[in-house]
Amino acid sequence: MRTHIVFGDSVAAGLKMALRDMNLERKEPVIHFSDMFAIGPLWQLHTKEGRKQRTAWMKQHLSLEYDLFFEEEYERWFQHTLMRIESISGKEIVVIWCGENAHEQSGLRYVLYLLRDKANPIVAVNSTKAHRELFGKKNIRYFVLHTGEIGPEKLRMMMEKKACHRALNQKEKKCLIQEWESLANDDAVLRIWEKEKVRNVQEDYFDANIMAAATRWHRQHGKDNWSKAARLIGEVYTHLEQYVGDYYLEYRLRALIQQGVFEAEGALSSVRNYSVRLNV
């Protein structure tokens, strides 16, 4: 029997659909975290105090539209996921889906820490590499940022072909657990994936990308014209080779407004309700 662990609502839905089409939905349960581990503090996340600190940061800095991070709901849901992981029997093969991004790779390390006292075989699926090998086309540079971008049909083929499914040995697991312990002892709120490592970076790491996107907008439409905030965030997101989510980028846009780098017009309570322009 196998249990799948994934990171994100979209990949959980897609994988469940793929397993259903293979008549394996009841035999192979899917456990998922509805979270984004590339952003927000990971300090002592394996403890209640760490989760409380993470929740507080999310509530303070992310848009109020991000309903997941209302405190009671987030803690309750997170605790439910932890309980499901704790209940995995020793006979199950644990399959962890993790693309080449800081979100899923941080999640992989976290889950291995949670399972450190269990003897279950662990299989890591590099979904980014599997997608590249199975569906990549010559002379076309395209890669998925995270597993949630991969549709059910492709996920099914990855399972059928066992593409980039690799059993982790004890040495590898120990190393990844140690990397989690390092992440959990740091108060960083932003991480990127670089040279096959999760790296902590300053929270303003993507500010230059936001300003560059705004500069392109002004070149096309004039320096006095306003850009819808949601449109600007979308423009930034499409040019990133890191997966951090649009909520984080909008948080940084609001921070730049507070710093006077941007002017804003409209209510900042919702990204759909305001426009921005560089303050130059």
Short mmCIF file of C-alpha atoms in Angstrom, two decimals:
data_model
loop_
_atom_site.label_atom_id
_atom_site.label_comp_id
_atom_site.label_asym_id
_atom_site.label_seq_id
_atom_site.Cartn_x
_atom_site.Cartn_y
_atom_site.Cartn_z
CA MET A 1 0.00 0.00 0.00
CA ARG A 2 1.15 3.51 -0.78
CA THR A 3 0.31 6.88 0.73
CA HIS A 4 0.98 10.02 -1.27
CA ILE A 5 1.97 13.33 0.33
CA VAL A 6 1.74 16.53 -1.70
CA PHE A 7 1.97 20.25 -1.10
CA GLY A 8 -0.97 22.31 -2.34
CA ASP A 9 -4.67 22.01 -3.05
CA SER A 10 -4.35 21.87 -6.83
CA VAL A 11 -1.89 18.98 -6.93
CA ALA A 12 -3.95 17.08 -4.35
CA ALA A 13 -7.04 17.42 -6.54
CA GLY A 14 -5.15 16.41 -9.68
CA LEU A 15 -3.49 13.40 -8.07
CA LYS A 16 -6.76 12.17 -6.59
CA MET A 17 -8.35 12.39 -10.01
CA ALA A 18 -5.47 10.45 -11.56
CA LEU A 19 -5.70 7.76 -8.88
CA ARG A 20 -9.45 7.55 -9.37
CA ASP A 21 -8.97 6.97 -13.10
CA MET A 22 -6.53 4.17 -12.20
CA ASN A 23 -9.02 2.67 -9.71
CA LEU A 24 -6.57 3.34 -6.91
CA GLU A 25 -8.28 6.22 -5.10
CA ARG A 26 -9.30 4.09 -2.10
CA LYS A 27 -6.12 2.04 -2.01
CA GLU A 28 -3.68 4.96 -2.17
CA PRO A 29 -4.76 7.92 -0.01
CA VAL A 30 -3.48 11.43 -0.62
CA ILE A 31 -2.38 13.65 2.27
CA HIS A 32 -1.75 17.28 1.49
CA PHE A 33 -0.65 20.52 3.08
CA SER A 34 -2.70 23.53 2.01
CA ASP A 35 0.19 25.92 2.49
CA MET A 36 3.10 27.63 0.76
CA PHE A 37 6.39 26.68 2.41
CA ALA A 38 8.53 29.00 0.27
CA ILE A 39 7.14 31.98 2.19
CA GLY A 40 6.54 32.82 5.81
CA PRO A 41 8.57 31.70 8.82
CA LEU A 42 9.39 28.00 9.18
CA TRP A 43 10.93 28.50 12.61
CA GLN A 44 10.10 25.42 14.72
CA LEU A 45 7.14 24.61 12.49
CA HIS A 46 7.09 21.10 13.95
CA THR A 47 5.96 22.65 17.24
CA LYS A 48 2.71 24.37 18.19
CA GLU A 49 4.58 27.57 18.99
CA GLY A 50 6.22 27.57 15.58
CA ARG A 51 2.88 27.11 13.83
CA LYS A 52 1.40 29.91 15.91
CA GLN A 53 4.22 32.25 14.87
CA ARG A 54 3.79 31.32 11.21
CA THR A 55 0.04 31.94 11.36
CA ALA A 56 0.56 35.36 12.97
CA TRP A 57 3.01 36.38 10.24
CA MET A 58 0.64 35.29 7.49
CA LYS A 59 -2.27 37.20 9.00
CA GLN A 60 -0.20 40.33 9.36
CA HIS A 61 1.47 40.42 5.96
CA LEU A 62 -0.65 38.59 3.41
CA SER A 63 -3.81 39.92 1.81
CA LEU A 64 -7.03 39.56 3.79
CA GLU A 65 -8.36 37.66 0.77
CA TYR A 66 -6.09 34.77 1.74
CA ASP A 67 -8.82 33.20 3.88
CA LEU A 68 -6.81 30.06 4.65
CA PHE A 69 -4.74 31.93 7.18
CA PHE A 70 -7.44 32.91 9.60
CA GLU A 71 -5.87 31.57 12.75
CA GLU A 72 -8.29 28.92 13.99
CA GLU A 73 -8.98 27.46 10.56
CA TYR A 74 -5.30 27.27 9.64
CA GLU A 75 -4.22 25.64 12.89
CA ARG A 76 -7.09 23.15 12.80
CA TRP A 77 -6.41 22.15 9.20
CA PHE A 78 -2.67 21.92 9.75
CA GLN A 79 -3.16 19.77 12.83
CA HIS A 80 -5.43 17.45 10.86
CA THR A 81 -2.71 16.94 8.26
CA LEU A 82 -0.13 16.24 10.97
CA MET A 83 -2.43 13.66 12.55
CA ARG A 84 -2.86 11.89 9.21
CA ILE A 85 0.90 11.72 8.76
CA GLU A 86 1.32 10.42 12.30
CA SER A 87 -1.25 7.68 11.61
CA ILE A 88 0.64 6.24 8.62
CA SER A 89 1.28 2.59 9.38
CA GLY A 90 4.74 1.06 9.13
CA LYS A 91 3.69 -1.10 6.19
CA GLU A 92 2.96 1.77 3.83
CA ILE A 93 5.27 3.15 1.18
CA VAL A 94 5.25 6.94 1.46
CA VAL A 95 5.43 8.74 -1.88
CA ILE A 96 6.33 12.43 -1.60
CA TRP A 97 5.79 14.59 -4.67
CA CYS A 98 8.23 17.49 -4.87
CA GLY A 99 9.17 19.61 -7.83
CA GLU A 100 12.27 21.75 -8.15
CA ASN A 101 11.11 24.69 -6.06
CA ALA A 102 11.61 25.92 -2.51
CA HIS A 103 7.97 25.31 -1.55
CA GLU A 104 7.83 21.58 -2.22
CA GLN A 105 11.46 20.94 -1.33
CA SER A 106 10.96 22.58 2.06
CA GLY A 107 7.85 20.45 2.44
CA LEU A 108 9.81 17.30 1.61
CA ARG A 109 12.33 18.06 4.35
CA TYR A 110 9.57 18.87 6.82
CA VAL A 111 7.72 15.61 6.18
CA LEU A 112 10.90 13.57 6.48
CA TYR A 113 11.48 15.20 9.86
CA LEU A 114 7.94 14.29 10.92
CA LEU A 115 8.54 10.67 9.80
CA ARG A 116 12.04 10.43 11.28
CA ASP A 117 11.05 7.78 13.84
CA LYS A 118 9.21 5.61 11.31
CA ALA A 119 10.82 2.92 9.16
CA ASN A 120 8.57 3.40 6.12
CA PRO A 121 10.17 3.26 2.69
CA ILE A 122 10.19 6.80 1.26
CA VAL A 123 9.92 7.48 -2.46
CA ALA A 124 10.54 11.03 -3.68
CA VAL A 125 9.05 11.99 -7.05
CA ASN A 126 10.82 14.83 -8.82
CA SER A 127 7.80 16.06 -10.77
CA THR A 128 9.74 18.82 -12.54
CA LYS A 129 12.28 16.37 -13.93
CA ALA A 130 9.59 13.80 -14.75
CA HIS A 131 7.59 16.37 -16.70
CA ARG A 132 10.70 17.46 -18.57
CA GLU A 133 11.65 13.89 -19.49
CA LEU A 134 8.16 12.72 -20.47
CA PHE A 135 6.67 15.82 -22.04
CA GLY A 136 9.55 18.15 -22.91
CA LYS A 137 10.03 19.17 -26.51
CA LYS A 138 13.26 19.87 -28.30
CA ASN A 139 14.12 23.52 -28.86
CA ILE A 140 11.31 24.64 -26.53
CA ARG A 141 12.41 25.87 -23.13
CA TYR A 142 9.51 25.21 -20.79
CA PHE A 143 9.39 23.86 -17.27
CA VAL A 144 6.76 23.59 -14.60
CA LEU A 145 7.34 25.66 -11.48
CA HIS A 146 5.49 23.25 -9.18
CA THR A 147 3.56 19.98 -9.28
CA GLY A 148 0.22 21.80 -9.14
CA GLU A 149 0.75 22.94 -12.75
CA ILE A 150 0.68 19.32 -13.97
CA GLY A 151 -2.69 17.93 -15.07
CA PRO A 152 -4.18 14.60 -13.92
CA GLU A 153 -3.44 12.83 -17.20
CA LYS A 154 0.25 13.64 -16.96
CA LEU A 155 0.38 12.74 -13.27
CA ARG A 156 -1.14 9.38 -14.14
CA MET A 157 1.52 8.76 -16.79
CA MET A 158 4.23 9.67 -14.29
CA MET A 159 2.87 7.06 -11.91
CA GLU A 160 2.43 4.40 -14.57
CA LYS A 161 5.96 4.87 -15.85
CA LYS A 162 7.35 5.56 -12.36
CA ALA A 163 9.12 8.53 -13.89
CA CYS A 164 11.72 10.03 -11.54
CA HIS A 165 10.46 7.95 -8.64
CA ARG A 166 13.46 7.43 -6.38
CA ALA A 167 13.63 5.56 -3.08
CA LEU A 168 15.60 7.56 -0.52
CA ASN A 169 18.26 5.71 1.41
CA GLN A 170 19.02 6.30 5.07
CA LYS A 171 21.94 8.62 4.35
CA GLU A 172 19.83 10.80 2.08
CA LYS A 173 16.98 10.96 4.58
CA LYS A 174 19.35 11.91 7.38
CA CYS A 175 20.86 14.69 5.28
CA LEU A 176 17.45 16.10 4.35
CA ILE A 177 16.27 15.96 7.95
CA GLN A 178 19.34 17.93 8.98
CA GLU A 179 18.53 20.49 6.30
CA TRP A 180 15.04 20.82 7.78
CA GLU A 181 16.49 21.39 11.23
CA SER A 182 18.60 24.18 9.78
CA LEU A 183 15.56 25.77 8.10
CA ALA A 184 13.54 25.43 11.32
CA ASN A 185 16.20 27.27 13.32
CA ASP A 186 16.14 30.33 11.06
CA ASP A 187 13.69 33.23 11.14
CA ALA A 188 13.79 33.89 7.37
CA VAL A 189 10.44 34.50 5.67
CA LEU A 190 11.45 33.79 2.08
CA ARG A 191 13.22 30.88 0.41
CA ILE A 192 14.32 30.09 -3.14
CA TRP A 193 15.53 26.93 -4.89
CA GLU A 194 19.09 27.34 -6.10
CA LYS A 195 21.70 24.75 -7.09
CA GLU A 196 19.50 21.93 -5.76
CA LYS A 197 19.29 23.55 -2.34
CA VAL A 198 16.66 25.50 -0.42
CA ARG A 199 18.24 28.87 0.31
CA ASN A 200 16.99 31.53 2.71
CA VAL A 201 16.98 35.03 1.19
CA GLN A 202 15.99 38.50 2.33
CA GLU A 203 12.27 39.23 2.18
CA ASP A 204 12.83 41.98 -0.44
CA TYR A 205 14.52 39.52 -2.83
CA PHE A 206 11.84 39.98 -5.55
CA ASP A 207 11.37 43.74 -5.14
CA ALA A 208 13.64 44.42 -8.11
CA ASN A 209 11.45 42.17 -10.27
CA ILE A 210 8.37 44.15 -9.27
CA MET A 211 10.02 47.47 -10.10
CA ALA A 212 11.34 46.10 -13.40
CA ALA A 213 7.83 45.01 -14.41
CA ALA A 214 6.50 48.48 -13.55
CA THR A 215 9.28 50.09 -15.58
CA ARG A 216 8.28 48.01 -18.61
CA TRP A 217 4.66 49.10 -18.09
CA HIS A 218 5.59 52.78 -18.03
CA ARG A 219 7.72 52.42 -21.16
CA GLN A 220 4.71 51.04 -23.00
CA HIS A 221 1.96 53.22 -21.53
CA GLY A 222 3.67 56.36 -20.26
CA LYS A 223 5.14 57.27 -16.90
CA ASP A 224 1.95 58.95 -15.65
CA ASN A 225 -0.39 56.03 -16.33
CA TRP A 226 -1.58 53.69 -13.59
CA SER A 227 -1.34 49.90 -13.74
CA LYS A 228 -3.85 47.66 -12.03
CA ALA A 229 -2.05 46.01 -9.13
CA ALA A 230 -3.33 42.55 -10.07
CA ARG A 231 -2.08 43.00 -13.64
CA LEU A 232 1.36 44.09 -12.45
CA ILE A 233 1.60 41.11 -10.08
CA GLY A 234 0.62 38.80 -12.91
CA GLU A 235 3.33 40.31 -15.11
CA VAL A 236 5.95 39.74 -12.41
CA TYR A 237 4.80 36.19 -11.78
CA THR A 238 5.05 35.15 -15.44
CA HIS A 239 8.72 36.19 -15.55
CA LEU A 240 9.85 34.44 -12.36
CA GLU A 241 11.66 31.14 -12.33
CA GLN A 242 10.84 30.67 -8.66
CA TYR A 243 7.54 29.60 -7.14
CA VAL A 244 6.43 31.93 -4.35
CA GLY A 245 2.79 32.63 -5.12
CA ASP A 246 1.12 35.91 -6.04
CA TYR A 247 0.10 36.69 -2.46
CA TYR A 248 3.72 37.16 -1.46
CA LEU A 249 4.41 39.40 -4.44
CA GLU A 250 1.42 41.54 -3.55
CA TYR A 251 2.70 41.80 0.02
CA ARG A 252 5.97 43.15 -1.32
CA LEU A 253 4.14 45.57 -3.64
CA ARG A 254 2.29 46.98 -0.62
CA ALA A 255 5.61 47.23 1.22
CA LEU A 256 7.05 49.24 -1.68
CA ILE A 257 4.02 51.52 -1.56
CA GLN A 258 4.66 52.12 2.14
CA GLN A 259 8.29 52.89 1.34
CA GLY A 260 7.26 55.48 -1.25
CA VAL A 261 8.65 53.57 -4.24
CA PHE A 262 5.12 53.29 -5.68
CA GLU A 263 2.07 55.51 -5.54
CA ALA A 264 -1.29 53.80 -5.06
CA GLU A 265 -4.82 54.73 -6.05
CA GLY A 266 -7.71 52.84 -4.44
CA ALA A 267 -8.24 50.57 -1.42
CA LEU A 268 -5.26 48.39 -0.57
CA SER A 269 -7.48 45.82 1.15
CA SER A 270 -7.86 43.91 -2.12
CA VAL A 271 -5.42 43.58 -5.01
CA ARG A 272 -8.37 44.00 -7.38
CA ASN A 273 -9.26 47.41 -5.95
CA TYR A 274 -6.14 49.51 -6.44
CA SER A 275 -3.73 50.67 -9.11
CA VAL A 276 -0.08 51.66 -8.85
CA ARG A 277 2.62 53.60 -10.61
CA LEU A 278 6.29 54.17 -9.88
CA ASN A 279 6.91 57.29 -7.84
CA VAL A 280 9.50 58.89 -10.12
#
